[in-house]
Structure formats: C-alpha cells, structure tokens
Short mmCIF file of C-alpha atoms in Angstrom, two decimals:
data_model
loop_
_atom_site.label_atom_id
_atom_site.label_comp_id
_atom_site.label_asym_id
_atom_site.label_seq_id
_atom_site.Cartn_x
_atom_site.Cartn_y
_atom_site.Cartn_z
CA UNK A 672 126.67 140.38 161.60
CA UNK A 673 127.51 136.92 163.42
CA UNK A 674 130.44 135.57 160.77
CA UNK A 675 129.15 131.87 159.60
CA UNK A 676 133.19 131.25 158.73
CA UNK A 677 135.16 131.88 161.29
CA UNK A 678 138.68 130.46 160.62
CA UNK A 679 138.83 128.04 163.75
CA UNK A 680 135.66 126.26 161.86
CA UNK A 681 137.09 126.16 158.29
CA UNK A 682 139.37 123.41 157.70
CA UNK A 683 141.75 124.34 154.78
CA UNK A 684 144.27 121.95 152.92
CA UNK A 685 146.86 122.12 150.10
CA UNK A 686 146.81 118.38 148.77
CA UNK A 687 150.05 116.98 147.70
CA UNK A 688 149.22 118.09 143.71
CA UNK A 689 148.28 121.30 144.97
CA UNK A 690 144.63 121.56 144.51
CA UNK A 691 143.32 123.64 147.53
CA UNK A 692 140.36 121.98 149.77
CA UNK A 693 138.15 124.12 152.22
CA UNK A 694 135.78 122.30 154.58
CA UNK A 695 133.21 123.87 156.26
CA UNK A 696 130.46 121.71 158.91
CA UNK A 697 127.12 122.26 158.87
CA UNK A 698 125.64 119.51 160.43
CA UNK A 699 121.80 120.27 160.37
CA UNK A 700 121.65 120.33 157.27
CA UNK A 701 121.45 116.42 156.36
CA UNK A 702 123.51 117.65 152.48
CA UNK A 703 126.23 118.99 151.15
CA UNK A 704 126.76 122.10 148.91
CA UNK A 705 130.19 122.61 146.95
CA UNK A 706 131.50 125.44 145.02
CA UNK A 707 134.66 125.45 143.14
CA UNK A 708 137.20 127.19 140.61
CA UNK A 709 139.57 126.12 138.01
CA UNK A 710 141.58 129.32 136.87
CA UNK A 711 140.97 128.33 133.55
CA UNK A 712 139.13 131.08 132.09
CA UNK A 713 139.16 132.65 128.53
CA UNK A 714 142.06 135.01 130.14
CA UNK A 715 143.78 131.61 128.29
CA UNK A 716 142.00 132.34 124.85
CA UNK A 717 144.81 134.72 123.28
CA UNK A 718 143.78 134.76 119.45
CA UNK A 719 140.98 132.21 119.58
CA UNK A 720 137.91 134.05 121.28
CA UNK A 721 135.61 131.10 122.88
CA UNK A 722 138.22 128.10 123.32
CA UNK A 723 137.85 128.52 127.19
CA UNK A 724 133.93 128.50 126.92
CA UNK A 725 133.63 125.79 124.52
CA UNK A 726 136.42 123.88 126.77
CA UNK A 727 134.10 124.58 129.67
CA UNK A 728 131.12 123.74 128.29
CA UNK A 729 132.05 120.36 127.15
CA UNK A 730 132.97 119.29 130.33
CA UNK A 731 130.08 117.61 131.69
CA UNK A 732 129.20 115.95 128.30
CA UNK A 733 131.45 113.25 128.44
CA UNK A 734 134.79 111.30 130.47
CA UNK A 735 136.64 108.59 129.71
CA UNK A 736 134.48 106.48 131.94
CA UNK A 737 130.55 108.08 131.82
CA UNK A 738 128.83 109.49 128.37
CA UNK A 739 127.22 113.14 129.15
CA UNK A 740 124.10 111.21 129.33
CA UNK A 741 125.06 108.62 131.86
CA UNK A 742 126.45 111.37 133.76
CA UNK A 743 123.05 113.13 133.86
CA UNK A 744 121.11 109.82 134.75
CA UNK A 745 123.71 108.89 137.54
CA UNK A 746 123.35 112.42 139.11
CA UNK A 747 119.45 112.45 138.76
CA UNK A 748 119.48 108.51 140.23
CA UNK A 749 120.96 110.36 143.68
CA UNK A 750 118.89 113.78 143.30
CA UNK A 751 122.19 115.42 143.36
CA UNK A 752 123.33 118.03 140.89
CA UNK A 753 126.66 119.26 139.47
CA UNK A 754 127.28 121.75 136.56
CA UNK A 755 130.34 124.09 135.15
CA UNK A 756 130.36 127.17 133.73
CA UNK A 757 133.41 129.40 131.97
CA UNK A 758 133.98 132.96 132.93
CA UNK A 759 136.79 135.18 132.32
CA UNK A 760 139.25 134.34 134.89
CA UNK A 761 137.60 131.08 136.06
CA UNK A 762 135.44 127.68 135.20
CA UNK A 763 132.99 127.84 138.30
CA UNK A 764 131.91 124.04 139.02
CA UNK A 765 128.53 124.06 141.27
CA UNK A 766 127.18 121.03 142.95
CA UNK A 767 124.90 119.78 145.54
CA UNK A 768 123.90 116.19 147.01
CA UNK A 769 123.11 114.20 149.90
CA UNK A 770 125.82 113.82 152.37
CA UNK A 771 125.77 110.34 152.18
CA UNK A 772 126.09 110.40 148.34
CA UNK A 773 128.90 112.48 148.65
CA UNK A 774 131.82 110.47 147.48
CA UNK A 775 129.70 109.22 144.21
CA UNK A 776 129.37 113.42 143.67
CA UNK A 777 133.16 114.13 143.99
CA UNK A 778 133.76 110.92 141.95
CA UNK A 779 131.62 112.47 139.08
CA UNK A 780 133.21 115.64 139.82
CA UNK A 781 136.73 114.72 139.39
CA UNK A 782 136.35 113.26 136.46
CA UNK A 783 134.58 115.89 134.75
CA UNK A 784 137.24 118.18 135.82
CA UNK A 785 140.24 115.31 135.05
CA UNK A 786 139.24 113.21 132.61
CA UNK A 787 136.94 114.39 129.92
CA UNK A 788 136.44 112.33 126.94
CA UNK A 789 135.14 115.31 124.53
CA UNK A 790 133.63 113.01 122.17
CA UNK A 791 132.74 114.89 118.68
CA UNK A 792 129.26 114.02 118.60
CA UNK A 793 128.41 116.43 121.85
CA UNK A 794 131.40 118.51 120.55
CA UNK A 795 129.10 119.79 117.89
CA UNK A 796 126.06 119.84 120.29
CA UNK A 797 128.55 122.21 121.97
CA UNK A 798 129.59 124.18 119.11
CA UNK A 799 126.21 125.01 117.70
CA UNK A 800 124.75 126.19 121.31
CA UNK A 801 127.69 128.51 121.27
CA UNK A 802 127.58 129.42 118.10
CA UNK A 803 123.47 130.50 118.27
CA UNK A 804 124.51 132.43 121.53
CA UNK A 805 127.37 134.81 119.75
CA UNK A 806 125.08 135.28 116.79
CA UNK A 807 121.85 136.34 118.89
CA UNK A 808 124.41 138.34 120.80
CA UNK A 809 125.98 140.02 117.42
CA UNK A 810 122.24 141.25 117.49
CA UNK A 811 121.52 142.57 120.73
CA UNK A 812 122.23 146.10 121.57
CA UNK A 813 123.28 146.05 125.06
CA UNK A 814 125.77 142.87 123.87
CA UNK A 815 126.76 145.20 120.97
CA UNK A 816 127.29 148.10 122.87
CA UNK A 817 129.32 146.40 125.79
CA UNK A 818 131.79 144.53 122.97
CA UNK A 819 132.14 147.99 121.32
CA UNK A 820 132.99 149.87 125.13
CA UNK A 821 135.35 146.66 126.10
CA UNK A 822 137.69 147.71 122.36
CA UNK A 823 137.68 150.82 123.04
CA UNK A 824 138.89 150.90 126.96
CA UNK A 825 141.41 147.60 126.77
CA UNK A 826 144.16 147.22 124.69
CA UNK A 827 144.80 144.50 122.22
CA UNK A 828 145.79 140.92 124.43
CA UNK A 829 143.73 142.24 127.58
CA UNK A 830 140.73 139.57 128.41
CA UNK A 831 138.69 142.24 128.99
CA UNK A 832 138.86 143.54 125.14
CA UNK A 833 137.85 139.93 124.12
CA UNK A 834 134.26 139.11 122.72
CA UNK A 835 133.03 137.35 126.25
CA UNK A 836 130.95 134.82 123.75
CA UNK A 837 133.43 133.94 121.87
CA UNK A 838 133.99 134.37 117.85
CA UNK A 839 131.68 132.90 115.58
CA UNK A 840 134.59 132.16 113.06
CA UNK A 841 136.92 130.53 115.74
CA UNK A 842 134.21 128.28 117.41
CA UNK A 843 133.17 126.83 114.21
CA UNK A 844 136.84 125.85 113.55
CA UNK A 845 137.98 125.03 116.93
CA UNK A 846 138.59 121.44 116.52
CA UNK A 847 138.64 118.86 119.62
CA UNK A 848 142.21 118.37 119.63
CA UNK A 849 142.41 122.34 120.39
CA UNK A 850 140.03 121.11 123.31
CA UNK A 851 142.18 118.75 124.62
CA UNK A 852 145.44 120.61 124.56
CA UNK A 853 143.64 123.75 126.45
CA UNK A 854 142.55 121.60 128.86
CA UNK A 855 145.81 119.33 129.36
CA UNK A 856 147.32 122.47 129.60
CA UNK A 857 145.05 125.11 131.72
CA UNK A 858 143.49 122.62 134.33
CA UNK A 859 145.37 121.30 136.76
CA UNK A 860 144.90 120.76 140.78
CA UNK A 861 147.73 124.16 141.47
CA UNK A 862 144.61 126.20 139.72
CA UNK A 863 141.97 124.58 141.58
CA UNK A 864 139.87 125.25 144.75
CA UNK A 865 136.88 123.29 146.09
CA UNK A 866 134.61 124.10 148.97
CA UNK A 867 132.56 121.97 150.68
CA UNK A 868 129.62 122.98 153.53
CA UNK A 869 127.29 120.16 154.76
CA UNK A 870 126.69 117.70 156.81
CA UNK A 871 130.16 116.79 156.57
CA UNK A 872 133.13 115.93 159.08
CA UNK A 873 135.99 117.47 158.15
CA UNK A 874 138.98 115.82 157.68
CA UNK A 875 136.57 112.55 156.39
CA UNK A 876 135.51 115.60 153.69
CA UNK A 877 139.13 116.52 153.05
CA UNK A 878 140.14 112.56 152.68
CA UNK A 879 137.53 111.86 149.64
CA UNK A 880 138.38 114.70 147.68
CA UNK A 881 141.89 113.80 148.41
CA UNK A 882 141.00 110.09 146.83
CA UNK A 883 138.89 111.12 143.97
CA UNK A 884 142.02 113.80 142.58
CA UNK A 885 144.52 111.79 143.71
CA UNK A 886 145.10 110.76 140.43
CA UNK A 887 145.27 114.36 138.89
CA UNK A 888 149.45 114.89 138.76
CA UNK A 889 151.03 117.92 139.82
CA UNK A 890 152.21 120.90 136.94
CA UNK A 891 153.55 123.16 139.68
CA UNK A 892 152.50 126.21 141.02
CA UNK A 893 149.57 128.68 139.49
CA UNK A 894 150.79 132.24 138.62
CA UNK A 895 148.24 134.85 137.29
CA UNK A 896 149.77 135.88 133.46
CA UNK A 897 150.73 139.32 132.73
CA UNK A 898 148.56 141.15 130.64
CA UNK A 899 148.97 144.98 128.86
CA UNK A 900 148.08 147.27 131.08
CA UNK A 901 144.82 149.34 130.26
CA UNK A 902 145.98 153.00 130.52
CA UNK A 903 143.08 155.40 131.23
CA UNK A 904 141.67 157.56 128.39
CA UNK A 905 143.16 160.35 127.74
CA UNK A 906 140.28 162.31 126.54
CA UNK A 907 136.47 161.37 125.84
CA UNK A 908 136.58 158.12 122.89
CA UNK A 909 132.91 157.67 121.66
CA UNK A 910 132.16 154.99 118.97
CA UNK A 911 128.25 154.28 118.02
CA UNK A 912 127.06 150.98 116.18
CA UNK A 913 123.70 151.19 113.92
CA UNK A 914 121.45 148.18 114.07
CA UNK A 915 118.48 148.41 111.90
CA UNK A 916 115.54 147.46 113.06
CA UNK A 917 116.01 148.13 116.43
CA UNK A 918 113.82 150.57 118.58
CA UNK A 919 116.22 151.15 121.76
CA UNK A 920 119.44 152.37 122.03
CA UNK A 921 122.48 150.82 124.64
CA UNK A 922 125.01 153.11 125.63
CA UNK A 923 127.94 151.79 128.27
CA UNK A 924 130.05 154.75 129.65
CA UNK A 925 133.26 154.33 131.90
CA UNK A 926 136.51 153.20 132.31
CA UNK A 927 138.97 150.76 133.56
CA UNK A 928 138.26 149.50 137.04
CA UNK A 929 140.26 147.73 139.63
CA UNK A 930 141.34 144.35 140.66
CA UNK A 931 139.43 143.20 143.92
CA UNK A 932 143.25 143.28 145.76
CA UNK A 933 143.86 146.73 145.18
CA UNK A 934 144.26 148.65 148.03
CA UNK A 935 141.34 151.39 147.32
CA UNK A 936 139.08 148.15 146.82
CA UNK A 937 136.29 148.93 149.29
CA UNK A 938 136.53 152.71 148.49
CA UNK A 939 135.48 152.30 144.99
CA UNK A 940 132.82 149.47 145.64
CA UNK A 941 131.35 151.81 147.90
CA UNK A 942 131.52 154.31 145.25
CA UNK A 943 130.19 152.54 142.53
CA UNK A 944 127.18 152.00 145.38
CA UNK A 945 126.04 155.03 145.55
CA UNK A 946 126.56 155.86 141.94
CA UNK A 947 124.64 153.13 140.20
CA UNK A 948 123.47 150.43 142.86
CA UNK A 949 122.20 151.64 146.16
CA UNK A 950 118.09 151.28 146.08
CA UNK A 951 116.39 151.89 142.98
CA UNK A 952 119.86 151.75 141.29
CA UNK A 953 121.23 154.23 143.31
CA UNK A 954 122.13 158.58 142.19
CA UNK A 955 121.85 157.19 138.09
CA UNK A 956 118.78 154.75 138.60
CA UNK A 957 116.78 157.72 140.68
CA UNK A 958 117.99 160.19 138.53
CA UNK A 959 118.60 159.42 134.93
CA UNK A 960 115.26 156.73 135.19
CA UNK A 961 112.88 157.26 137.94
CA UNK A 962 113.06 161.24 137.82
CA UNK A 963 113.70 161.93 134.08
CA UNK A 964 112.06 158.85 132.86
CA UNK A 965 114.76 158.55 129.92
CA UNK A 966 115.84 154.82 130.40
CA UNK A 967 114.62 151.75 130.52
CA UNK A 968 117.04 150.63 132.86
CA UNK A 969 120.05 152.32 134.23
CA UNK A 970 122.62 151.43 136.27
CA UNK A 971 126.34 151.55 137.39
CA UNK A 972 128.64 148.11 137.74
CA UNK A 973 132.29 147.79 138.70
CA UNK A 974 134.04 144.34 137.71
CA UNK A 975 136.58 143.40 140.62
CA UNK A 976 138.65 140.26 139.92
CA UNK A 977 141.60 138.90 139.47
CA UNK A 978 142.16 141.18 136.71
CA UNK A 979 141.05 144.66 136.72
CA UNK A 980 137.34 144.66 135.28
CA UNK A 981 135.68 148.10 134.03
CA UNK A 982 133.62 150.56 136.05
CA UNK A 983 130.88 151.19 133.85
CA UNK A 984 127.45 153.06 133.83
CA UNK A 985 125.20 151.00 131.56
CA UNK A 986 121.57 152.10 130.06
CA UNK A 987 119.17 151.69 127.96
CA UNK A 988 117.14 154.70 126.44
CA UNK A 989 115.10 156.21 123.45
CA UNK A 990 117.18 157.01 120.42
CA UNK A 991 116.02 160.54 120.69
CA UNK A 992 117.59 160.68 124.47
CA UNK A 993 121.30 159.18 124.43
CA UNK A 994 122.60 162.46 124.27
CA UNK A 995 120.48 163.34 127.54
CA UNK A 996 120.91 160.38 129.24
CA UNK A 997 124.85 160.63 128.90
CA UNK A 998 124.52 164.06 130.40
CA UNK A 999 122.93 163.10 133.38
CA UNK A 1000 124.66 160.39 134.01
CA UNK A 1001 127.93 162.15 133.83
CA UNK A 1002 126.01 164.80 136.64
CA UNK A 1003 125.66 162.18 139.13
CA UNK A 1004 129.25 161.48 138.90
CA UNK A 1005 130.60 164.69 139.00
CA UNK A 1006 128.19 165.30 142.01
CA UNK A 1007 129.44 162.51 144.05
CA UNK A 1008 133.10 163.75 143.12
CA UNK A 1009 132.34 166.91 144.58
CA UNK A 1010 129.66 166.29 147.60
CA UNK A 1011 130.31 162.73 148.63
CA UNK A 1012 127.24 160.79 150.04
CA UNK A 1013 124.77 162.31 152.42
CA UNK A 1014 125.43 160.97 156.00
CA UNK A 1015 122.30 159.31 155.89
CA UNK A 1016 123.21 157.45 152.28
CA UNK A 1017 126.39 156.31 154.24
CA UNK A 1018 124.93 155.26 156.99
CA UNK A 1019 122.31 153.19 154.37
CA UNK A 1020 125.13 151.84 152.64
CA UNK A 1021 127.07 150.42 155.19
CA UNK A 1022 123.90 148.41 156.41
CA UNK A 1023 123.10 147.02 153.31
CA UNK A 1024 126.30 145.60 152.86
CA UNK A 1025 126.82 144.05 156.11
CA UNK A 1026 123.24 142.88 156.04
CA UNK A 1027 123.34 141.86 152.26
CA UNK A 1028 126.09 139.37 152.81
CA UNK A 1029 124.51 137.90 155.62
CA UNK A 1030 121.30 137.08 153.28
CA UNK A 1031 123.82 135.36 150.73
CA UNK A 1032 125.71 133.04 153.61
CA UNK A 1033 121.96 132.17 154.76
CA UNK A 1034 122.44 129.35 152.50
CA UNK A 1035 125.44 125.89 152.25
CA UNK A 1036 125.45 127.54 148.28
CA UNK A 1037 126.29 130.84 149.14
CA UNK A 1038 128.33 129.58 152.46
CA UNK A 1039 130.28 127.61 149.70
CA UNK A 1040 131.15 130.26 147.31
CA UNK A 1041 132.04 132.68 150.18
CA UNK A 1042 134.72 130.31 150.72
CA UNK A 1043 135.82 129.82 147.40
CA UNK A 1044 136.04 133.76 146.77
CA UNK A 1045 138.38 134.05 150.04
CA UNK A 1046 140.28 131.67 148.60
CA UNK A 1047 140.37 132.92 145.36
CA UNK A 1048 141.29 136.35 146.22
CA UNK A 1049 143.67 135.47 149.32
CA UNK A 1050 141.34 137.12 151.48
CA UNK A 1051 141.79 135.04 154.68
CA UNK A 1052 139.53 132.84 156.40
CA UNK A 1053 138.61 135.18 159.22
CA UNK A 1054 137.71 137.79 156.45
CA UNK A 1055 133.74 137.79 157.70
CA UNK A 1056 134.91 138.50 160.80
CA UNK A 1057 136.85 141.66 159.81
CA UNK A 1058 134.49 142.79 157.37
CA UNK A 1059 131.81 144.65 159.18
CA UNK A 1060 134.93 146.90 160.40
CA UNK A 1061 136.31 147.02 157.17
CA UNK A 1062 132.95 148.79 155.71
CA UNK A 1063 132.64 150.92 159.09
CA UNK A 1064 135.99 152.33 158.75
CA UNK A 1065 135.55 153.18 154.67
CA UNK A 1066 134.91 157.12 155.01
CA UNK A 1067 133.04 159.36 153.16
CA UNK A 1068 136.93 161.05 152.31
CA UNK A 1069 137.63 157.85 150.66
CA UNK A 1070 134.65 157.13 148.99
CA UNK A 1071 134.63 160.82 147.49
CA UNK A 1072 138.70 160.45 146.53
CA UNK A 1073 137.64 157.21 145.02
CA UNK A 1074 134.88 158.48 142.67
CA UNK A 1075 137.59 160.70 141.52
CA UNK A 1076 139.05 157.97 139.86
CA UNK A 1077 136.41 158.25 137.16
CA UNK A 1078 137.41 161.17 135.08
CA UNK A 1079 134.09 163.08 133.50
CA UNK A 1080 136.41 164.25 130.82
CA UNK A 1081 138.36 161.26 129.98
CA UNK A 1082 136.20 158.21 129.34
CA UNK A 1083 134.70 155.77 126.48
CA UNK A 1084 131.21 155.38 125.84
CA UNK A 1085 130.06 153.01 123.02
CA UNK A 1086 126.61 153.38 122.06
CA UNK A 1087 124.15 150.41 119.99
CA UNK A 1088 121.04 151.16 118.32
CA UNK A 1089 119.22 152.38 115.92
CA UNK A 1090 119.76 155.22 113.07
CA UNK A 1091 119.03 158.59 115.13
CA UNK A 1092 117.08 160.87 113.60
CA UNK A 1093 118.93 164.99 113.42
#
C-alpha cells in the first residue's frame, strides 16, 4: 500500500488555545472534507446517563447567532454539509463543502462547537428523539442483552457499564442549564482536533480555522480521567433477561478488551479477526452460522479506544439453541488458543487489512478521519507508512498468546429473549 499521509504532506498545528489542526492537500478534488473530535463524550456523564448525547445532539440546533433552522438553510444554500454526533469518548463533527465555501463551513462550524444557544423549544425536540430511542432500545434484545453484558463486565463509574442511550429518567429531567454547564465545561479547543483534506493550501487552511476559533479561550491542557479498572472475571457470570413477546434470543459473551495504545494492540485485533471478522464473520460466523445454521447473525467485535472497550462475541439465535450456540462459540476460541491461524488464514488476514485501509483512504472522508484517529490516539503522522510492516511483523505466536487473553472459563455472557421452554 502507497500511504496517502505521509508526514512531509500533513501540515499539523497546535493553535495558541490549544485546539489541534491537521491539513492535508488534495488538490483535484475541487472540495473539502473535514473530520473532527471534541473529547467530550458520555465518559463525562458520571450519574446522569445521556447528558453527553443530549449535549451533542443539540449542537447543531441552535447558536447565539443562527436558529437550527437557519443553520440548515445556510448549509443547504452552499450544498455543503456539517453534522455531530456523541460517542463514548468523543463528539465526532463531520462536514463537507466546496473549497471555496470553506471559511462560511468553519464559520458555521465553530460556532456550533463554541457558541450554542440551546434554546428550549429544540431542547425538547431533542429530548423526545432521545427519549423514543432509549425506550425502543429498553425493547430490543440485542440492546438488552449488550446493557445487561456491559453491568456485568465493568464496574460501577466505568463508561463502559453506562446505558450508551442514555436513561430515560435522567433525559426527561436534564434541564438546559445542565446543558450549558457540560458544555462550558467539557468543550474546549485543548480537547479538540480538526482535519481538513481538499482542495486546500495549507497554511491558508490552518489560518481560517485559526480565525473562526480564535475566539474560543484556552482551559489548559486535556488529560484522559481515571476510571476503575475492570478486573477480569474470575469465573463464568451469566445473567438472562425475559422479554415477552419476543421470538429471538441475543446473547453477548466476552470480556474486557484493550485500549488501542496498549502494547499487544495489533495482536488482539488480529485475533479478534480471525475469531469473529475475517470473511463470512470469520471461525464463529462459518461455524456457529453458516455450518450449524443456529444464528441469525454471529460475530466477534473488540472496542479499542481511548478507554479499554470489551472483546465480545455477539449473536443472535433460536431460544431453543443459546445453550448450543454458546458452546460453539466458546470452541472456536479455545481452538484458536490452541492452533493459531492456518498459514493461509494469516497470510488472508494480513492482505485484507493492508488492502482494507487503502479502500477507506480512497476517499477526502475517510482521508479525514484517518487523520483525526492518528491524532487522537498519538499514532504519528507517518503511521500509514509503518503500518503495512506493523501487520507483517504480527506473528502467528502473538496472535495465538493474544487469544489467550480471553479466558473460556472466566467470562460474562448476558443473554435477552424470550421465556425458554425446559
């Protein structure tokens, strides 16, 4: 693979307030992608499930200066786009335009991100979308049955033990002064990065989103919060939910992950590959669904961030075969604990992710949130450069010693569905 970000062609500047700006040219392109994250997730919630979310949400509905729908008509005038979204760790802002209509983007962009207004009428617009999406949610199996696996691996105050939708109870009473203080608190330009790849030059790039944050004041320096520690299971914790009326059942099996900084990163990615990814959902997908025909969907995901994410198989199946399908699954793993990957599953593996990436950085998008991840993670901007070697030299030894690190006799599984029969 050809790196599309080579460090010589990335320009990368810390603005006086601290907000981080990475500029990449691509000057056939005629627009201008950007990608960006304020570490202002619902890692930030503590007691009130959803404040980050409904902060996030509200964004775009309203500034001191544009109403959400003036914002909406001014972006639609240029045929640009712009929207933000609330995660765990981070508020991902996405946004696209013209090159020339740059400036008026990163105008409407700062002041989303600086200034917003919150006014109460789109406040409760805000509320009751979020609101309909926890209690569809408090319905859904596979929702259930994460919520249920994410109590039972984390410990109370982790993120990752937190209902991702929020609380019905606390977004109902979240007023907008709680709004306000999250955000006068949680964003600020030390938590911020913003990526730009276009038609663009540079250091003109770098010198409008200097101007249109200029006025966002410095709060210091960012510094991830410590959290409690999730401590592996020590032996097999099972919990099952009963939904009636339901006809499928949800299970989510695993453990506590990694952070994408550890040092055994790549190891277990590769891992969690061949486990639940590879193909038709790699050894669990071919095994547990194409050859037994037990789920409806099967597959393995590890959640590498900031913060150490779980390593979960996830399924769904027939009431009558959860007790199967949790067998088999925990077969694949032990297999790969014991045999590794074939050489040719290696050798498949290590193609697809050097050839996968290359798909995603096809596009100014996916250029854009490359560079926001390196950023993010303190990766380094000749990281696509180094990473073809990086998956090379991961060896079967490691991938094997990694798998380990998902004990077949110590793990959670939650389980969502209905009454089972025997």
């Amino acid at each position: 693979m050809t790196a599309p970000i080579i460090a010589a062609q990335v320009r990368r500047t810390v603005l006086p307030n601290g907000l981080v700006c990475l500029v990449k040219p691509a000057p056939e392109l005629g627009a201008v992608a950007l990608h960006g994250y304020v570490r202002a997730g619902s890692m930030f919630d503590g007691e009130r499930s959803g404040l980050a979310r409904f902060v996030a949400a509200s964004l775009i509905r309203g500034t001191r200066r544009r109403s959400g729908p003036q914002i909406a008509e001014d972006l639609d005038a240029m045929g640009a786009s712009l929207s933000v979204s609330g995660g765990i760790e981070v508020t991902a802002v996405t946004g696209r335009s013209l090159a020339a209509d740059l400036p008026a983007l990163l105008g409407i962009a700062a002041e989303v991100l600086t200034e917003p207004a919150f006014p109460a009428d789109e406040i409760e617009r805000v509320r009751n979308e979020l609101i309909t999406v926890a209690r569809v949610n408090a319905l859904d199996t596979r929702q259930v049955a994460e919520r249920l696996f994410r109590r039972l691996v984390y410990p109370e105050g982790h993120p990752h033990r937190a209902n991702p939708d929020g609380d019905e109870q606390v977004l109902a009473a979240l007023a907008p002064d709680d709004l306000r203080a999250f955000h006068a608190r949680r964003y600020r330009p030390a938590a911020t990065i913003l990526a730009l790849v276009g038609d663009i030059d540079p250091a003109h790039a770098t010198d409008l989103v200097a101007s249109a944050f200029a006025a966002w004041p410095s709060e210091g320096v960012w510094v991830l919060p410590a959290f409690p520690e999730p401590a592996p299971p020590a032996a097999v914790q099972r919990e099952e939910v009963t939904l009636p009326g339901k006809s499928q059942s949800d299970l989510v099996l695993g453990v506590p992950g990694i952070s994408r900084n550890d040092a055994h990163y790549y190891a277990v990615m590769m891992a969690n590959l061949f486990l639940g990814q590879l193909g038709m959902m790699g050894r669990i997908g071919q095994n547990v669904r194409e050859r037994q025909g037990m789920a409806y969907y099967a597959f393995s995901d590890l959640r590498a961030g900031l913060l150490a994410g779980p390593w979960s198989v996830r399924a769904g199946v027939s009431p009558a075969n959860v007790e199967r399908a949790v067998s088999a699954i925990l077969h694949e793993i032990k297999d790969l604990q014991v045999y590794g990957p074939s050489p040719d599953e290696l050798a498949d593996a290590r193609t697809f992710l050097v050839g996968s990436l290359a798909v995603r950085l096809e596009s100014t998008q996916g250029l854009a949130q490359t560079m926001a991840d390196i950023e993010l993670f303190n990766l380094g901007l000749d990281y696509l450069e180094r990473y073809p070697g990086i998956i090379n030299r991961t060896s079967r030894e490691a991938i094997i010693a990694a798998m380990r690190r998902f004990p077949t006799e110590a793990y959670a599984v939650a389980v969502a569905g209905p009454e089972r029969q025997g």
